[in-house]
mmCIF file of C-alpha atoms in Angstrom:
data_model
loop_
_atom_site.group_PDB
_atom_site.id
_atom_site.type_symbol
_atom_site.label_atom_id
_atom_site.label_comp_id
_atom_site.label_asym_id
_atom_site.label_seq_id
_atom_site.Cartn_x
_atom_site.Cartn_y
_atom_site.Cartn_z
ATOM 1 C CA MET A 1 15.176 -22.879 -24.567
ATOM 2 C CA LYS A 2 17.822 -20.696 -25.290
ATOM 3 C CA ILE A 3 20.518 -21.975 -27.557
ATOM 4 C CA SER A 4 23.558 -19.927 -28.220
ATOM 5 C CA ALA A 5 26.503 -20.257 -30.302
ATOM 6 C CA LYS A 6 28.745 -18.739 -27.398
ATOM 7 C CA GLU A 7 27.585 -21.333 -24.705
ATOM 8 C CA VAL A 8 28.011 -24.186 -27.159
ATOM 9 C CA LEU A 9 31.664 -23.349 -28.030
ATOM 10 C CA LYS A 10 32.301 -22.974 -24.402
ATOM 11 C CA THR A 11 30.855 -26.321 -23.770
ATOM 12 C CA LEU A 12 33.423 -28.014 -26.515
ATOM 13 C CA SER A 13 36.293 -25.416 -25.259
ATOM 14 C CA VAL A 14 40.005 -26.346 -25.893
ATOM 15 C CA LYS A 15 39.608 -26.846 -21.917
ATOM 16 C CA ASN A 16 36.619 -29.460 -21.806
ATOM 17 C CA ILE A 17 38.652 -31.458 -24.810
ATOM 18 C CA PHE A 18 41.753 -31.493 -22.815
ATOM 19 C CA LEU A 19 40.207 -33.274 -19.567
ATOM 20 C CA PRO A 20 38.840 -35.983 -20.915
ATOM 21 C CA LEU A 21 42.283 -36.522 -23.161
ATOM 22 C CA LEU A 22 44.220 -35.758 -19.782
ATOM 23 C CA ILE A 23 42.361 -38.874 -18.347
ATOM 24 C CA GLY A 24 41.969 -41.530 -20.968
ATOM 25 C CA ILE A 25 45.590 -40.999 -21.826
ATOM 26 C CA GLY A 26 46.569 -41.800 -18.185
ATOM 27 C CA VAL A 27 44.501 -44.605 -17.740
ATOM 28 C CA SER A 28 45.724 -46.030 -21.353
ATOM 29 C CA VAL A 29 49.780 -45.264 -20.464
ATOM 30 C CA TYR A 30 48.960 -46.780 -17.005
ATOM 31 C CA LEU A 31 47.436 -50.163 -18.410
ATOM 32 C CA VAL A 32 49.959 -50.587 -20.926
ATOM 33 C CA TYR A 33 52.972 -50.316 -18.797
ATOM 34 C CA ASP A 34 51.723 -51.757 -15.607
ATOM 35 C CA LYS A 35 49.231 -54.224 -16.924
ATOM 36 C CA ILE A 36 50.249 -55.668 -20.621
ATOM 37 C CA SER A 37 53.826 -57.210 -22.087
ATOM 38 C CA TRP A 38 54.743 -57.660 -25.657
ATOM 39 C CA SER A 39 54.397 -61.296 -25.560
ATOM 40 C CA GLN A 40 50.694 -60.622 -24.974
ATOM 41 C CA ILE A 41 50.226 -57.984 -27.943
ATOM 42 C CA ASN A 42 52.014 -60.669 -29.772
ATOM 43 C CA GLU A 43 49.518 -63.614 -28.447
ATOM 44 C CA LEU A 44 46.724 -61.008 -30.481
ATOM 45 C CA LYS A 45 48.433 -62.325 -34.217
ATOM 46 C CA THR A 46 46.815 -65.695 -33.365
ATOM 47 C CA ALA A 47 43.217 -63.900 -32.992
ATOM 48 C CA ASN A 48 40.108 -65.396 -34.837
ATOM 49 C CA LEU A 49 40.217 -63.392 -38.067
ATOM 50 C CA PHE A 50 36.433 -64.143 -38.832
ATOM 51 C CA TRP A 51 35.417 -62.171 -35.505
ATOM 52 C CA ILE A 52 37.827 -59.607 -36.218
ATOM 53 C CA TRP A 53 36.112 -58.618 -39.367
ATOM 54 C CA ALA A 54 32.630 -59.135 -37.566
ATOM 55 C CA SER A 55 33.609 -56.726 -34.845
ATOM 56 C CA VAL A 56 34.304 -54.321 -38.172
ATOM 57 C CA ILE A 57 30.431 -54.848 -39.296
ATOM 58 C CA MET A 58 29.290 -54.098 -35.885
ATOM 59 C CA LEU A 59 31.144 -50.700 -36.091
ATOM 60 C CA PHE A 60 29.530 -50.128 -39.705
ATOM 61 C CA LEU A 61 26.162 -51.232 -38.521
ATOM 62 C CA ARG A 62 26.217 -48.976 -35.327
ATOM 63 C CA ASN A 63 27.621 -46.186 -37.066
ATOM 64 C CA GLY A 64 25.434 -46.434 -40.077
ATOM 65 C CA GLY A 65 22.614 -47.072 -38.201
ATOM 66 C CA TYR A 66 22.723 -43.770 -36.173
ATOM 67 C CA ILE A 67 23.217 -41.992 -39.327
ATOM 68 C CA TYR A 68 20.136 -43.975 -41.086
ATOM 69 C CA ARG A 69 17.714 -43.657 -37.839
ATOM 70 C CA LEU A 70 18.249 -39.965 -37.798
ATOM 71 C CA ARG A 71 17.649 -39.406 -41.373
ATOM 72 C CA LEU A 72 14.031 -41.418 -39.799
ATOM 73 C CA ILE A 73 13.586 -39.274 -37.184
ATOM 74 C CA THR A 74 14.021 -35.916 -39.165
ATOM 75 C CA GLU A 75 11.933 -37.580 -41.920
ATOM 76 C CA LYS A 76 14.653 -37.162 -44.162
ATOM 77 C CA GLU A 77 15.055 -33.559 -43.445
ATOM 78 C CA LEU A 78 18.679 -33.887 -42.872
ATOM 79 C CA SER A 79 20.674 -35.021 -45.763
ATOM 80 C CA TRP A 80 23.263 -38.315 -45.709
ATOM 81 C CA LYS A 81 25.899 -35.725 -45.256
ATOM 82 C CA ALA A 82 24.090 -33.572 -42.720
ATOM 83 C CA SER A 83 23.236 -36.507 -40.815
ATOM 84 C CA PHE A 84 26.445 -37.817 -40.592
ATOM 85 C CA ASN A 85 27.796 -34.371 -39.441
ATOM 86 C CA VAL A 86 25.339 -34.521 -36.679
ATOM 87 C CA VAL A 87 25.750 -37.967 -35.392
ATOM 88 C CA MET A 88 29.933 -37.597 -35.232
ATOM 89 C CA LEU A 89 29.673 -34.035 -33.429
ATOM 90 C CA TRP A 90 26.895 -35.635 -31.303
ATOM 91 C CA GLU A 91 29.419 -38.535 -30.305
ATOM 92 C CA PHE A 92 32.107 -36.034 -30.071
ATOM 93 C CA THR A 93 29.884 -33.949 -26.992
ATOM 94 C CA SER A 94 29.392 -37.109 -25.599
ATOM 95 C CA ALA A 95 33.224 -37.702 -25.533
ATOM 96 C CA VAL A 96 33.492 -34.199 -23.864
ATOM 97 C CA THR A 97 30.907 -34.048 -21.197
ATOM 98 C CA PRO A 98 30.422 -36.355 -18.153
ATOM 99 C CA THR A 99 27.866 -39.376 -19.495
ATOM 100 C CA ALA A 100 25.032 -38.547 -16.951
ATOM 101 C CA VAL A 101 25.064 -34.983 -18.515
ATOM 102 C CA GLY A 102 24.485 -35.871 -22.016
ATOM 103 C CA GLY A 103 24.282 -33.161 -24.433
ATOM 104 C CA THR A 104 20.378 -32.607 -25.278
ATOM 105 C CA ALA A 105 21.019 -28.627 -25.742
ATOM 106 C CA ILE A 106 23.774 -29.165 -27.686
ATOM 107 C CA ALA A 107 22.595 -31.845 -29.955
ATOM 108 C CA ALA A 108 19.523 -29.783 -30.616
ATOM 109 C CA PHE A 109 22.050 -26.863 -31.659
ATOM 110 C CA PHE A 110 23.578 -29.140 -34.187
ATOM 111 C CA LEU A 111 19.993 -29.389 -35.598
ATOM 112 C CA LEU A 112 19.341 -26.225 -35.409
ATOM 113 C CA SER A 113 22.250 -25.184 -37.487
ATOM 114 C CA GLU A 114 21.422 -27.742 -40.050
ATOM 115 C CA LYS A 115 18.047 -25.763 -40.678
ATOM 116 C CA ILE A 116 15.760 -27.677 -38.578
ATOM 117 C CA PRO A 117 13.254 -25.276 -36.759
ATOM 118 C CA LEU A 118 14.304 -25.273 -32.971
ATOM 119 C CA ALA A 119 10.850 -27.028 -31.874
ATOM 120 C CA ARG A 120 11.308 -30.230 -34.172
ATOM 121 C CA ALA A 121 15.058 -30.091 -33.371
ATOM 122 C CA ILE A 122 13.912 -30.177 -29.454
ATOM 123 C CA ALA A 123 11.620 -33.120 -30.772
ATOM 124 C CA PHE A 124 14.073 -35.129 -32.525
ATOM 125 C CA VAL A 125 16.797 -34.988 -29.884
ATOM 126 C CA VAL A 126 14.116 -36.174 -27.255
ATOM 127 C CA VAL A 127 12.881 -39.329 -29.222
ATOM 128 C CA THR A 128 16.177 -40.426 -30.145
ATOM 129 C CA ALA A 129 16.972 -40.127 -26.006
ATOM 130 C CA VAL A 130 13.727 -41.967 -25.189
ATOM 131 C CA PHE A 131 14.147 -44.981 -27.940
ATOM 132 C CA ASP A 132 17.841 -45.161 -26.452
ATOM 133 C CA ASN A 133 17.088 -45.351 -22.815
ATOM 134 C CA LEU A 134 14.151 -47.776 -23.550
ATOM 135 C CA PHE A 135 16.310 -50.310 -25.221
ATOM 136 C CA LEU A 136 18.390 -50.060 -22.296
ATOM 137 C CA ILE A 137 15.322 -50.198 -19.521
ATOM 138 C CA ILE A 138 14.032 -53.337 -21.463
ATOM 139 C CA VAL A 139 17.359 -55.213 -22.272
ATOM 140 C CA GLY A 140 19.048 -54.212 -19.192
ATOM 141 C CA ILE A 141 16.644 -55.249 -16.547
ATOM 142 C CA LEU A 142 16.410 -58.808 -18.569
ATOM 143 C CA PRO A 143 19.481 -60.509 -17.336
ATOM 144 C CA VAL A 144 19.166 -59.412 -13.880
ATOM 145 C CA PHE A 145 15.307 -60.790 -13.727
ATOM 146 C CA PHE A 146 16.266 -64.156 -15.086
ATOM 147 C CA ARG A 147 19.914 -64.672 -13.380
ATOM 148 C CA GLY A 148 19.966 -62.494 -10.594
ATOM 149 C CA LYS A 149 23.774 -61.019 -8.907
ATOM 150 C CA GLU A 150 25.218 -63.629 -11.299
ATOM 151 C CA MET A 151 24.911 -61.278 -13.869
ATOM 152 C CA PHE A 152 27.364 -59.032 -12.024
ATOM 153 C CA PRO A 153 31.002 -59.854 -12.442
ATOM 154 C CA ASN A 154 32.938 -60.688 -9.006
ATOM 155 C CA PRO A 155 35.274 -58.537 -8.008
ATOM 156 C CA GLU A 156 37.613 -60.759 -6.089
ATOM 157 C CA LEU A 157 38.647 -62.676 -9.594
ATOM 158 C CA LEU A 158 40.550 -59.547 -10.230
ATOM 159 C CA ASN A 159 41.476 -58.543 -7.062
ATOM 160 C CA LEU A 160 39.366 -55.192 -7.123
ATOM 161 C CA LYS A 161 37.660 -53.630 -4.033
ATOM 162 C CA VAL A 162 34.390 -52.702 -5.328
ATOM 163 C CA GLY A 163 32.484 -54.949 -3.175
ATOM 164 C CA SER A 164 28.866 -54.937 -4.149
ATOM 165 C CA SER A 165 29.201 -50.830 -5.251
ATOM 166 C CA ILE A 166 28.644 -52.150 -8.996
ATOM 167 C CA GLU A 167 25.364 -53.699 -8.201
ATOM 168 C CA TYR A 168 24.303 -50.076 -6.178
ATOM 169 C CA PHE A 169 25.781 -48.308 -9.460
ATOM 170 C CA TYR A 170 23.850 -50.323 -11.676
ATOM 171 C CA GLY A 171 20.467 -49.784 -9.626
ATOM 172 C CA LEU A 172 21.101 -46.348 -9.180
ATOM 173 C CA SER A 173 21.822 -45.832 -12.923
ATOM 174 C CA TYR A 174 18.906 -48.036 -14.272
ATOM 175 C CA PHE A 175 16.395 -46.123 -12.041
ATOM 176 C CA LEU A 176 17.217 -43.064 -13.132
ATOM 177 C CA ILE A 177 17.005 -43.775 -16.884
ATOM 178 C CA LEU A 178 13.434 -45.046 -16.251
ATOM 179 C CA PHE A 179 12.705 -41.993 -14.342
ATOM 180 C CA TYR A 180 13.940 -40.145 -16.814
ATOM 181 C CA THR A 181 12.379 -41.742 -19.842
ATOM 182 C CA ALA A 182 9.003 -42.025 -17.816
ATOM 183 C CA PHE A 183 9.222 -38.096 -16.971
ATOM 184 C CA MET A 184 9.748 -37.465 -20.951
ATOM 185 C CA VAL A 185 7.035 -40.041 -22.408
ATOM 186 C CA TYR A 186 4.450 -38.528 -20.161
ATOM 187 C CA GLY A 187 5.175 -35.232 -21.315
ATOM 188 C CA LEU A 188 5.241 -35.805 -24.897
ATOM 189 C CA PHE A 189 2.521 -38.534 -25.448
ATOM 190 C CA ILE A 190 0.329 -38.383 -22.433
ATOM 191 C CA ARG A 191 -0.068 -34.596 -21.055
ATOM 192 C CA PRO A 192 2.556 -31.974 -22.001
ATOM 193 C CA ARG A 193 0.886 -29.305 -19.943
ATOM 194 C CA GLY A 194 0.541 -31.539 -17.112
ATOM 195 C CA LEU A 195 4.244 -32.119 -17.088
ATOM 196 C CA LYS A 196 5.082 -28.184 -17.527
ATOM 197 C CA TRP A 197 2.363 -27.950 -14.325
ATOM 198 C CA ILE A 198 4.474 -30.105 -12.403
ATOM 199 C CA ILE A 199 7.910 -28.709 -13.239
ATOM 200 C CA ILE A 200 6.684 -25.382 -12.404
ATOM 201 C CA LYS A 201 5.435 -26.683 -8.971
ATOM 202 C CA LEU A 202 8.889 -28.575 -8.255
ATOM 203 C CA PHE A 203 10.719 -25.304 -9.104
ATOM 204 C CA SER A 204 8.579 -23.094 -7.041
ATOM 205 C CA ILE A 205 10.115 -24.645 -4.125
ATOM 206 C CA SER A 206 12.530 -22.066 -2.299
ATOM 207 C CA LEU A 207 15.877 -23.988 -2.810
ATOM 208 C CA LEU A 208 15.304 -24.381 -6.399
ATOM 209 C CA LYS A 209 13.137 -20.996 -7.297
ATOM 210 C CA ARG A 210 16.610 -19.793 -9.018
ATOM 211 C CA TRP A 211 15.930 -22.284 -11.894
ATOM 212 C CA LYS A 212 12.311 -21.870 -12.092
ATOM 213 C CA VAL A 213 12.530 -19.875 -15.467
ATOM 214 C CA GLY A 214 14.500 -22.288 -17.106
ATOM 215 C CA ALA A 215 12.237 -24.540 -15.909
ATOM 216 C CA ALA A 216 9.219 -23.335 -17.472
ATOM 217 C CA ASP A 217 10.892 -22.932 -20.638
ATOM 218 C CA PHE A 218 11.949 -26.237 -20.264
ATOM 219 C CA GLY A 219 8.057 -27.011 -20.282
ATOM 220 C CA GLU A 220 7.403 -25.119 -23.224
ATOM 221 C CA ASP A 221 9.588 -27.155 -25.188
ATOM 222 C CA ILE A 222 8.240 -30.125 -24.176
ATOM 223 C CA ILE A 223 4.694 -28.996 -25.192
ATOM 224 C CA SER A 224 5.963 -27.554 -28.576
ATOM 225 C CA ALA A 225 8.130 -30.868 -28.964
ATOM 226 C CA SER A 226 4.694 -32.588 -28.262
ATOM 227 C CA GLN A 227 3.039 -30.883 -30.548
ATOM 228 C CA GLU A 228 5.606 -31.349 -33.544
ATOM 229 C CA LEU A 229 5.243 -35.363 -33.142
ATOM 230 C CA LYS A 230 1.575 -35.894 -32.077
ATOM 231 C CA HIS A 231 1.161 -36.428 -35.828
ATOM 232 C CA GLN A 232 3.297 -38.951 -36.395
ATOM 233 C CA LYS A 233 1.826 -42.917 -37.728
ATOM 234 C CA PHE A 234 2.913 -46.255 -36.354
ATOM 235 C CA GLY A 235 4.990 -46.610 -39.100
ATOM 236 C CA TYR A 236 7.119 -43.670 -37.936
ATOM 237 C CA TRP A 237 7.794 -45.010 -34.748
ATOM 238 C CA PHE A 238 8.187 -48.871 -35.619
ATOM 239 C CA SER A 239 10.795 -48.065 -37.831
ATOM 240 C CA ILE A 240 12.897 -45.996 -35.298
ATOM 241 C CA PHE A 241 12.223 -48.952 -32.795
ATOM 242 C CA ILE A 242 13.909 -51.435 -35.187
ATOM 243 C CA THR A 243 17.014 -49.424 -36.254
ATOM 244 C CA THR A 244 17.337 -48.414 -32.338
ATOM 245 C CA PHE A 245 17.615 -52.382 -31.657
ATOM 246 C CA ILE A 246 20.010 -53.078 -34.413
ATOM 247 C CA VAL A 247 22.134 -49.718 -33.210
ATOM 248 C CA TRP A 248 22.601 -51.053 -29.727
ATOM 249 C CA THR A 249 22.603 -54.675 -30.978
ATOM 250 C CA SER A 250 25.741 -53.891 -32.965
ATOM 251 C CA ARG A 251 27.131 -51.601 -30.461
ATOM 252 C CA PHE A 252 27.093 -54.058 -27.923
ATOM 253 C CA PHE A 253 27.925 -57.225 -29.975
ATOM 254 C CA PHE A 254 31.024 -55.285 -30.745
ATOM 255 C CA VAL A 255 32.429 -56.460 -27.908
ATOM 256 C CA ASN A 256 31.107 -59.951 -28.378
ATOM 257 C CA CYS A 257 33.239 -60.043 -31.604
ATOM 258 C CA LEU A 258 36.303 -58.893 -29.579
ATOM 259 C CA THR A 259 36.015 -61.423 -26.942
ATOM 260 C CA ALA A 260 35.409 -64.167 -29.227
ATOM 261 C CA ALA A 261 38.413 -63.046 -31.169
ATOM 262 C CA VAL A 262 40.547 -64.145 -28.626
ATOM 263 C CA ASN A 263 38.210 -66.792 -26.549
ATOM 264 C CA PRO A 264 35.922 -68.743 -28.821
ATOM 265 C CA ASP A 265 33.958 -70.494 -26.150
ATOM 266 C CA ILE A 266 32.431 -67.518 -24.773
ATOM 267 C CA ASN A 267 28.390 -67.794 -23.694
ATOM 268 C CA HIS A 268 27.479 -64.883 -26.326
ATOM 269 C CA LEU A 269 24.319 -64.334 -24.629
ATOM 270 C CA PHE A 270 26.012 -63.539 -21.163
ATOM 271 C CA VAL A 271 28.784 -61.689 -22.531
ATOM 272 C CA PHE A 272 25.532 -59.549 -24.234
ATOM 273 C CA ALA A 273 24.331 -59.006 -21.151
ATOM 274 C CA ARG A 274 27.229 -58.301 -19.357
ATOM 275 C CA HIS A 275 27.817 -55.349 -21.652
ATOM 276 C CA CYS A 276 24.311 -53.676 -21.296
ATOM 277 C CA LEU A 277 24.892 -53.706 -17.449
ATOM 278 C CA LEU A 278 28.520 -52.309 -17.917
ATOM 279 C CA TRP A 279 26.831 -49.270 -20.166
ATOM 280 C CA ILE A 280 24.332 -48.732 -17.474
ATOM 281 C CA VAL A 281 26.650 -48.467 -14.560
ATOM 282 C CA ILE A 282 28.970 -46.273 -16.375
ATOM 283 C CA LEU A 283 25.947 -43.907 -17.267
ATOM 284 C CA VAL A 284 26.445 -42.135 -13.595
ATOM 285 C CA ALA A 285 30.055 -42.045 -14.350
ATOM 286 C CA PRO A 286 30.849 -37.891 -13.429
ATOM 287 C CA THR A 287 34.302 -37.929 -16.079
ATOM 288 C CA PRO A 288 34.034 -36.705 -19.620
ATOM 289 C CA GLY A 289 32.845 -39.753 -21.760
ATOM 290 C CA GLY A 290 33.394 -41.870 -18.470
ATOM 291 C CA SER A 291 37.248 -41.560 -19.370
ATOM 292 C CA GLY A 292 39.032 -43.759 -16.418
ATOM 293 C CA ILE A 293 35.989 -45.502 -15.265
ATOM 294 C CA ALA A 294 35.037 -46.995 -18.275
ATOM 295 C CA GLU A 295 38.294 -48.827 -18.974
ATOM 296 C CA ILE A 296 38.288 -49.979 -15.179
ATOM 297 C CA SER A 297 34.838 -51.273 -15.495
ATOM 298 C CA PHE A 298 35.684 -52.878 -18.579
ATOM 299 C CA ASN A 299 38.393 -54.741 -16.767
ATOM 300 C CA THR A 300 35.856 -55.596 -14.277
ATOM 301 C CA PHE A 301 33.134 -56.870 -16.620
ATOM 302 C CA PHE A 302 34.968 -58.934 -19.020
ATOM 303 C CA GLY A 303 38.326 -60.021 -17.217
ATOM 304 C CA GLU A 304 36.849 -63.525 -16.438
ATOM 305 C CA PHE A 305 36.779 -63.910 -20.221
ATOM 306 C CA LEU A 306 40.286 -62.132 -21.839
ATOM 307 C CA ASN A 307 42.530 -63.457 -19.162
ATOM 308 C CA ASN A 308 45.836 -62.138 -20.715
ATOM 309 C CA HIS A 309 44.332 -60.234 -23.535
ATOM 310 C CA LEU A 310 42.263 -57.988 -21.317
ATOM 311 C CA THR A 311 44.568 -54.886 -21.674
ATOM 312 C CA ALA A 312 44.762 -55.418 -25.123
ATOM 313 C CA ILE A 313 41.036 -55.592 -25.719
ATOM 314 C CA VAL A 314 40.511 -52.718 -23.541
ATOM 315 C CA ILE A 315 42.783 -50.523 -25.091
ATOM 316 C CA PHE A 316 41.537 -51.825 -28.837
ATOM 317 C CA TRP A 317 37.792 -51.156 -27.446
ATOM 318 C CA ARG A 318 38.174 -47.680 -26.422
ATOM 319 C CA ILE A 319 40.242 -46.229 -29.392
ATOM 320 C CA LEU A 320 37.131 -47.777 -31.753
ATOM 321 C CA THR A 321 34.393 -46.597 -29.240
ATOM 322 C CA TYR A 322 35.960 -43.156 -27.574
ATOM 323 C CA TRP A 323 39.057 -42.141 -28.973
ATOM 324 C CA ILE A 324 37.858 -42.282 -32.705
ATOM 325 C CA TYR A 325 34.772 -40.268 -32.201
ATOM 326 C CA LEU A 326 36.860 -37.626 -29.469
ATOM 327 C CA LEU A 327 39.822 -37.227 -32.452
ATOM 328 C CA GLY A 328 37.802 -37.230 -35.414
ATOM 329 C CA GLY A 329 35.467 -35.046 -33.820
ATOM 330 C CA ILE A 330 38.067 -32.174 -33.023
ATOM 331 C CA ILE A 331 38.796 -32.312 -36.722
ATOM 332 C CA LEU A 332 35.296 -32.153 -37.822
ATOM 333 C CA LEU A 333 34.533 -29.689 -35.217
ATOM 334 C CA ALA A 334 36.975 -27.301 -37.184
ATOM 335 C CA LEU A 335 35.538 -27.729 -40.465
ATOM 336 C CA TRP A 336 31.990 -27.664 -39.625
ATOM 337 C CA LEU A 337 32.255 -24.896 -37.206
ATOM 338 C CA PRO A 338 33.029 -22.089 -40.004
ATOM 339 C CA LYS A 339 30.500 -22.931 -42.470
ATOM 340 C CA LYS A 340 27.642 -23.373 -39.840
ATOM 341 C CA VAL A 341 28.127 -21.212 -36.980
ATOM 342 C CA LEU A 342 31.091 -18.364 -36.851
ATOM 343 C CA LYS A 343 30.477 -16.875 -40.471
ATOM 344 C CA ASP A 344 26.578 -15.791 -38.587
ATOM 345 C CA GLY A 345 28.560 -15.108 -35.352
ATOM 346 C CA SER A 346 26.787 -16.076 -32.467
ATOM 347 C CA LYS A 347 23.255 -15.343 -33.821
ATOM 348 C CA VAL A 348 21.981 -18.802 -33.427
ATOM 349 C CA THR A 349 19.790 -18.000 -30.149
ATOM 350 C CA LYS A 350 15.692 -18.839 -30.354
ATOM 351 C CA GLN A 351 12.780 -18.635 -28.363
#
């Protein structure tokens, strides 16, 4: 894999940052002026403070868990400060790129800039993605398996004309996550060279030949990553699994807390499962960070629980799970780039 500062900076350019800002602001303005009234805002004063504070704790668990997990994955090669910087910049990258695209190369670049060798950086990023996906694969199928279509929202409750498309998006996204994870697990832990052979054969097809060299490089990256990880023992993987479980549970339970603050009679397990399905659906969103689609999907999935509080809660949810990383990332990037990248020019390119 070739990672250059120039390419990363292009991805994180003002133009790419402006798009999610524009979409997010547009949707938020529409929601505020079309869907919310001051009386609804005043009603939030009666929200249960216990659940408000619980939501704050969930945020700390989520972010602290991400930072601690990165320390575990990198075997503490990163300091706490460096881990914080990488996690926040990684979240920022997710906010300015389409959810389905992700930011594997950029995340590896951040680790590379923190003096992590390229092969290890790629291995750490792939491990992170695999464990995140494993959580979604396991937790994301259980509600549908046990409750079926009942788990999906009824669009008619909110007069939304999306029909059964939610279920199709869920199925498509779940299949893509499952395929990608199986693909990476096979390459990392079973037959890395076999995976490279499959990739090269696939990209030998005339329609894909133009990307064959890059695909071969990716195959080599997987082999290198596999070499980096093969010595790890059970304790390493188990600690990452537990931390991943805590991170994602706190991430999803954050919405439970916000919902319970205004509706104490909710079924927490049901709301938690709904959030997991929501996350899987917006993974195929074509907009940066799911801007616009996330807000509309949230309305569909949680409208029946929040009623008059819906718009206020969805805005609050996006501020604390999206806008804070987008705006905070802009500030952190401005401080981080001169120290880690710009002082070395664009030489951060390794094979």
